[in-house]
Amino acid sequence: EVQLVESGGGLVQPGGSLRLSCEGSGFTFRNFWITWVRQAPGKGLEYVANIREDASEKYYGDSVKGRVTISRDNVNNAVHLQMNRLRVEDTAVYYCARDEKWSGWDVWGKGTTVTVSS
Amino acid sequence: QSVLTQPPSASGTPGQRVTMSCSGSISNIGSHYVFWYQHFPGTAPRLLIYKDDQRPSGVPDRFSGSKSGTSASLAISGLRSEDEADYYCATWDSSFKWMFGAGTKVTVL
């Protein structure tokens, strides 16, 4: 079965850090871009970051740039999102999704919840 | 505030045709493909349209996408109760990031 599974979410205080992971299975992971998208409570979808198949390109959304680093491990079929200096407004469900050559995010994980609160 | 502008809501009765727009600029919609996603709160989004007007396998042909200049549209024909969801447009921007619209909530009356 083709799937993506996110992990690493939880409750963290403002200013803290979290490392989210997205593990893929059932497909050739190294052939796909991976993107992180989040949805804050009551808000719409927001782009967070994405990474090319070979990690040669990485891009970030404006609201997280400078605080978040995306990386990937194609041996273990995983993408990681290191989130630092977390803010209350980073509270959201974080999804990862795959994309092959502009075919759209056709497979998504179920999401992992990040709550930033004191 | 989203760079891509979508109407906050749209509605129709079962069987009707509903359309929703997504307006951007030359640096995003005008230069790159548009994608549409259906989202039921609490679940993973679903890809409906890719590369402006292409449907992935498994997506009913009731859903169609189009693009002209710096605007795109999603149409749902033969509206059904299960189509009641949030719909988002997305596109790449020349400033090297993805953009989402704020979403259109479709209500089936």
mmCIF file of C-alpha atoms in Angstrom:
data_model
loop_
_atom_site.group_PDB
_atom_site.id
_atom_site.type_symbol
_atom_site.label_atom_id
_atom_site.label_comp_id
_atom_site.label_asym_id
_atom_site.label_seq_id
_atom_site.Cartn_x
_atom_site.Cartn_y
_atom_site.Cartn_z
ATOM 1 C CA GLU A 1 0.000 0.000 0.000
ATOM 2 C CA VAL A 2 1.283 3.429 -0.961
ATOM 3 C CA GLN A 3 1.371 5.609 2.120
ATOM 4 C CA LEU A 4 2.988 8.440 3.987
ATOM 5 C CA VAL A 5 3.032 8.532 7.767
ATOM 6 C CA GLU A 6 3.870 11.610 9.799
ATOM 7 C CA SER A 7 5.196 11.526 13.327
ATOM 8 C CA GLY A 8 6.851 13.756 15.883
ATOM 9 C CA GLY A 9 4.047 16.128 16.757
ATOM 10 C CA GLY A 10 3.218 17.087 20.301
ATOM 11 C CA LEU A 11 2.922 19.870 22.839
ATOM 12 C CA VAL A 12 5.816 22.296 23.069
ATOM 13 C CA GLN A 13 6.333 25.647 24.742
ATOM 14 C CA PRO A 14 6.846 28.823 22.717
ATOM 15 C CA GLY A 15 10.483 29.078 21.711
ATOM 16 C CA GLY A 16 10.914 25.317 21.764
ATOM 17 C CA SER A 17 11.785 22.865 19.013
ATOM 18 C CA LEU A 18 10.262 19.814 17.385
ATOM 19 C CA ARG A 19 11.370 17.448 14.665
ATOM 20 C CA LEU A 20 8.624 16.072 12.456
ATOM 21 C CA SER A 21 9.155 13.029 10.274
ATOM 22 C CA CYS A 22 7.391 11.746 7.187
ATOM 23 C CA GLU A 23 8.004 8.130 6.245
ATOM 24 C CA GLY A 24 6.973 6.702 2.913
ATOM 25 C CA SER A 25 6.273 3.136 1.912
ATOM 26 C CA GLY A 26 4.860 1.224 -1.012
ATOM 27 C CA PHE A 27 6.517 3.414 -3.654
ATOM 28 C CA THR A 28 9.957 4.541 -4.834
ATOM 29 C CA PHE A 29 10.427 7.341 -2.336
ATOM 30 C CA ARG A 30 13.539 8.812 -3.979
ATOM 31 C CA ASN A 31 11.541 9.651 -7.132
ATOM 32 C CA PHE A 32 9.274 12.160 -5.443
ATOM 33 C CA TRP A 33 9.380 15.676 -4.108
ATOM 34 C CA ILE A 34 7.966 15.809 -0.594
ATOM 35 C CA THR A 35 6.020 18.805 0.677
ATOM 36 C CA TRP A 36 4.830 19.781 4.143
ATOM 37 C CA VAL A 37 1.492 21.564 4.414
ATOM 38 C CA ARG A 38 -0.214 22.627 7.616
ATOM 39 C CA GLN A 39 -3.655 23.660 8.747
ATOM 40 C CA ALA A 40 -4.048 25.775 11.848
ATOM 41 C CA PRO A 41 -7.310 25.514 13.795
ATOM 42 C CA GLY A 42 -10.069 27.254 11.865
ATOM 43 C CA LYS A 43 -7.722 28.254 9.061
ATOM 44 C CA GLY A 44 -6.970 27.099 5.535
ATOM 45 C CA LEU A 45 -4.128 25.062 4.124
ATOM 46 C CA GLU A 46 -0.679 26.650 4.280
ATOM 47 C CA TYR A 47 2.512 25.645 2.523
ATOM 48 C CA VAL A 48 5.417 25.014 4.894
ATOM 49 C CA ALA A 49 8.345 23.566 2.929
ATOM 50 C CA ASN A 50 9.281 21.134 0.189
ATOM 51 C CA ILE A 51 12.338 19.197 -0.891
ATOM 52 C CA ARG A 52 13.427 17.786 -4.225
ATOM 53 C CA GLU A 53 13.992 14.075 -4.863
ATOM 54 C CA ASP A 54 17.744 14.297 -4.300
ATOM 55 C CA ALA A 55 17.559 17.134 -1.729
ATOM 56 C CA SER A 56 19.317 19.496 -4.153
ATOM 57 C CA GLU A 57 16.483 22.017 -3.837
ATOM 58 C CA LYS A 58 14.651 23.070 -0.694
ATOM 59 C CA TYR A 59 12.063 25.819 -0.381
ATOM 60 C CA TYR A 60 10.187 27.349 2.513
ATOM 61 C CA GLY A 61 7.041 29.312 3.183
ATOM 62 C CA ASP A 62 7.406 32.884 4.377
ATOM 63 C CA SER A 63 5.968 32.218 7.822
ATOM 64 C CA VAL A 64 8.570 29.571 8.697
ATOM 65 C CA LYS A 65 11.627 30.675 6.741
ATOM 66 C CA GLY A 66 14.683 30.904 8.971
ATOM 67 C CA ARG A 67 13.104 28.758 11.695
ATOM 68 C CA VAL A 68 12.529 25.509 9.837
ATOM 69 C CA THR A 69 14.877 23.139 8.017
ATOM 70 C CA ILE A 70 13.736 20.345 5.730
ATOM 71 C CA SER A 71 15.937 17.341 4.999
ATOM 72 C CA ARG A 72 15.574 13.838 3.631
ATOM 73 C CA ASP A 73 17.036 10.362 3.992
ATOM 74 C CA ASN A 74 16.312 8.356 0.884
ATOM 75 C CA VAL A 75 17.905 5.245 2.400
ATOM 76 C CA ASN A 76 15.251 5.156 5.101
ATOM 77 C CA ASN A 77 12.514 6.742 2.959
ATOM 78 C CA ALA A 78 12.029 9.681 5.264
ATOM 79 C CA VAL A 79 11.785 13.445 5.205
ATOM 80 C CA HIS A 80 12.326 15.471 8.350
ATOM 81 C CA LEU A 81 11.171 18.934 9.333
ATOM 82 C CA GLN A 82 13.232 20.514 12.079
ATOM 83 C CA MET A 83 11.202 23.305 13.628
ATOM 84 C CA ASN A 84 12.917 25.791 15.939
ATOM 85 C CA ARG A 85 11.833 28.914 17.812
ATOM 86 C CA LEU A 86 8.264 27.700 17.672
ATOM 87 C CA ARG A 87 5.463 30.220 18.032
ATOM 88 C CA VAL A 88 1.854 29.869 19.155
ATOM 89 C CA GLU A 89 0.825 30.469 15.550
ATOM 90 C CA ASP A 90 2.696 27.336 14.462
ATOM 91 C CA THR A 91 -0.028 25.296 16.158
ATOM 92 C CA ALA A 92 -1.512 23.173 13.385
ATOM 93 C CA VAL A 93 -1.958 19.768 11.879
ATOM 94 C CA TYR A 94 1.080 19.102 9.713
ATOM 95 C CA TYR A 95 0.679 16.950 6.621
ATOM 96 C CA CYS A 96 3.296 15.627 4.259
ATOM 97 C CA ALA A 97 2.499 14.819 0.646
ATOM 98 C CA ARG A 98 4.350 13.527 -2.401
ATOM 99 C CA ASP A 99 4.599 15.033 -5.860
ATOM 100 C CA GLU A 100 6.145 13.641 -9.038
ATOM 101 C CA LYS A 101 6.980 16.169 -11.732
ATOM 102 C CA TRP A 102 4.025 18.522 -11.291
ATOM 103 C CA SER A 103 1.482 15.725 -11.009
ATOM 104 C CA GLY A 104 0.107 17.231 -7.828
ATOM 105 C CA TRP A 105 0.170 16.024 -4.233
ATOM 106 C CA ASP A 106 -1.549 12.731 -4.903
ATOM 107 C CA VAL A 107 -0.707 10.910 -1.668
ATOM 108 C CA TRP A 108 -0.960 12.527 1.734
ATOM 109 C CA GLY A 109 -0.312 11.372 5.249
ATOM 110 C CA LYS A 110 -2.967 11.569 7.938
ATOM 111 C CA GLY A 111 -1.144 14.411 9.661
ATOM 112 C CA THR A 112 0.563 15.020 12.973
ATOM 113 C CA THR A 113 -0.585 17.672 15.422
ATOM 114 C CA VAL A 114 1.739 20.337 16.776
ATOM 115 C CA THR A 115 0.540 22.443 19.678
ATOM 116 C CA VAL A 116 2.618 25.379 20.822
ATOM 117 C CA SER A 117 1.425 26.632 24.162
ATOM 118 C CA SER A 118 2.705 27.619 27.567
ATOM 119 C CA GLN B 1 -4.112 37.098 3.567
ATOM 120 C CA SER B 2 -3.680 34.694 0.651
ATOM 121 C CA VAL B 3 -2.014 35.769 -2.577
ATOM 122 C CA LEU B 4 -4.517 33.608 -4.455
ATOM 123 C CA THR B 5 -8.056 34.896 -4.132
ATOM 124 C CA GLN B 6 -10.937 32.471 -3.790
ATOM 125 C CA PRO B 7 -14.543 33.255 -2.890
ATOM 126 C CA PRO B 8 -15.187 32.132 0.685
ATOM 127 C CA SER B 9 -18.310 30.209 -0.185
ATOM 128 C CA ALA B 10 -20.352 28.669 -2.974
ATOM 129 C CA SER B 11 -23.563 26.698 -2.888
ATOM 130 C CA GLY B 12 -26.020 24.820 -5.008
ATOM 131 C CA THR B 13 -28.789 22.275 -4.922
ATOM 132 C CA PRO B 14 -28.202 18.619 -5.804
ATOM 133 C CA GLY B 15 -27.658 18.211 -9.524
ATOM 134 C CA GLN B 16 -26.680 21.818 -10.113
ATOM 135 C CA ARG B 17 -23.387 23.069 -11.469
ATOM 136 C CA VAL B 18 -21.201 25.075 -9.115
ATOM 137 C CA THR B 19 -18.095 26.985 -10.103
ATOM 138 C CA MET B 20 -15.421 28.674 -8.046
ATOM 139 C CA SER B 21 -12.603 30.937 -9.063
ATOM 140 C CA CYS B 22 -8.973 31.350 -8.074
ATOM 141 C CA SER B 23 -7.348 34.625 -8.997
ATOM 142 C CA GLY B 24 -3.617 35.264 -8.897
ATOM 143 C CA SER B 25 -0.938 37.088 -10.820
ATOM 144 C CA ILE B 26 1.580 36.667 -13.598
ATOM 145 C CA SER B 27 4.155 35.316 -11.134
ATOM 146 C CA ASN B 28 1.995 32.406 -10.023
ATOM 147 C CA ILE B 29 -1.110 31.341 -11.967
ATOM 148 C CA GLY B 30 0.040 33.230 -15.040
ATOM 149 C CA SER B 31 3.300 31.272 -15.198
ATOM 150 C CA HIS B 32 2.665 27.935 -13.488
ATOM 151 C CA TYR B 33 0.207 25.064 -13.279
ATOM 152 C CA VAL B 34 -2.827 25.244 -11.020
ATOM 153 C CA PHE B 35 -3.912 22.397 -8.763
ATOM 154 C CA TRP B 36 -7.182 21.883 -6.904
ATOM 155 C CA TYR B 37 -7.722 19.995 -3.651
ATOM 156 C CA GLN B 38 -10.836 18.884 -1.837
ATOM 157 C CA HIS B 39 -10.602 18.915 1.937
ATOM 158 C CA PHE B 40 -12.890 17.558 4.592
ATOM 159 C CA PRO B 41 -11.796 18.959 7.972
ATOM 160 C CA GLY B 42 -9.832 16.456 10.006
ATOM 161 C CA THR B 43 -8.835 14.371 7.006
ATOM 162 C CA ALA B 44 -6.055 14.529 4.445
ATOM 163 C CA PRO B 45 -6.723 16.726 1.398
ATOM 164 C CA ARG B 46 -7.526 15.002 -1.894
ATOM 165 C CA LEU B 47 -6.081 15.956 -5.268
ATOM 166 C CA LEU B 48 -8.878 16.783 -7.715
ATOM 167 C CA ILE B 49 -7.140 18.577 -10.586
ATOM 168 C CA TYR B 50 -3.501 18.837 -11.608
ATOM 169 C CA LYS B 51 -1.746 20.774 -14.379
ATOM 170 C CA ASP B 52 -4.713 23.161 -14.692
ATOM 171 C CA ASP B 53 -7.260 20.743 -16.098
ATOM 172 C CA GLN B 54 -6.119 17.149 -15.636
ATOM 173 C CA ARG B 55 -8.027 14.705 -13.454
ATOM 174 C CA PRO B 56 -6.198 11.962 -11.570
ATOM 175 C CA SER B 57 -7.601 8.498 -11.957
ATOM 176 C CA GLY B 58 -10.470 7.942 -9.582
ATOM 177 C CA VAL B 59 -11.706 11.532 -9.635
ATOM 178 C CA PRO B 60 -15.181 11.726 -11.197
ATOM 179 C CA ASP B 61 -15.523 13.681 -14.431
ATOM 180 C CA ARG B 62 -18.054 15.884 -12.594
ATOM 181 C CA PHE B 63 -14.989 17.832 -11.502
ATOM 182 C CA SER B 64 -13.282 19.978 -14.119
ATOM 183 C CA GLY B 65 -10.627 22.653 -14.073
ATOM 184 C CA SER B 66 -9.716 25.455 -16.409
ATOM 185 C CA LYS B 67 -7.315 28.368 -16.554
ATOM 186 C CA SER B 68 -7.120 31.609 -18.455
ATOM 187 C CA GLY B 69 -4.395 34.171 -17.897
ATOM 188 C CA THR B 70 -3.992 34.756 -14.178
ATOM 189 C CA SER B 71 -7.229 33.084 -13.112
ATOM 190 C CA ALA B 72 -8.379 29.516 -12.781
ATOM 191 C CA SER B 73 -11.712 27.863 -12.091
ATOM 192 C CA LEU B 74 -13.034 24.629 -10.681
ATOM 193 C CA ALA B 75 -16.470 23.420 -11.696
ATOM 194 C CA ILE B 76 -18.534 20.718 -10.079
ATOM 195 C CA SER B 77 -21.395 19.492 -12.214
ATOM 196 C CA GLY B 78 -24.177 17.270 -10.974
ATOM 197 C CA LEU B 79 -23.591 18.479 -7.417
ATOM 198 C CA ARG B 80 -23.962 15.793 -4.756
ATOM 199 C CA SER B 81 -24.246 15.970 -0.991
ATOM 200 C CA GLU B 82 -20.842 14.356 -0.591
ATOM 201 C CA ASP B 83 -19.265 17.271 -2.451
ATOM 202 C CA GLU B 84 -19.844 19.484 0.572
ATOM 203 C CA ALA B 85 -16.269 20.327 1.535
ATOM 204 C CA ASP B 86 -13.584 22.981 1.340
ATOM 205 C CA TYR B 87 -11.836 23.453 -2.003
ATOM 206 C CA TYR B 88 -8.384 24.958 -2.355
ATOM 207 C CA CYS B 89 -6.444 26.078 -5.368
ATOM 208 C CA ALA B 90 -2.652 25.905 -5.272
ATOM 209 C CA THR B 91 0.131 26.959 -7.565
ATOM 210 C CA TRP B 92 3.871 27.547 -7.585
ATOM 211 C CA ASP B 93 5.078 31.105 -7.449
ATOM 212 C CA SER B 94 8.141 32.504 -9.175
ATOM 213 C CA SER B 95 9.415 33.551 -5.733
ATOM 214 C CA PHE B 96 10.071 29.851 -5.148
ATOM 215 C CA LYS B 97 7.226 28.791 -2.943
ATOM 216 C CA TRP B 98 3.831 27.185 -3.185
ATOM 217 C CA MET B 99 0.746 29.311 -2.760
ATOM 218 C CA PHE B 100 -2.719 28.310 -1.591
ATOM 219 C CA GLY B 101 -5.947 30.175 -1.900
ATOM 220 C CA ALA B 102 -7.906 30.714 1.310
ATOM 221 C CA GLY B 103 -10.381 28.063 0.245
ATOM 222 C CA THR B 104 -14.000 27.974 -0.895
ATOM 223 C CA LYS B 105 -16.543 26.217 1.273
ATOM 224 C CA VAL B 106 -19.124 24.452 -0.858
ATOM 225 C CA THR B 107 -22.551 23.918 0.663
ATOM 226 C CA VAL B 108 -25.132 21.628 -0.856
ATOM 227 C CA LEU B 109 -28.536 23.123 -0.129
#
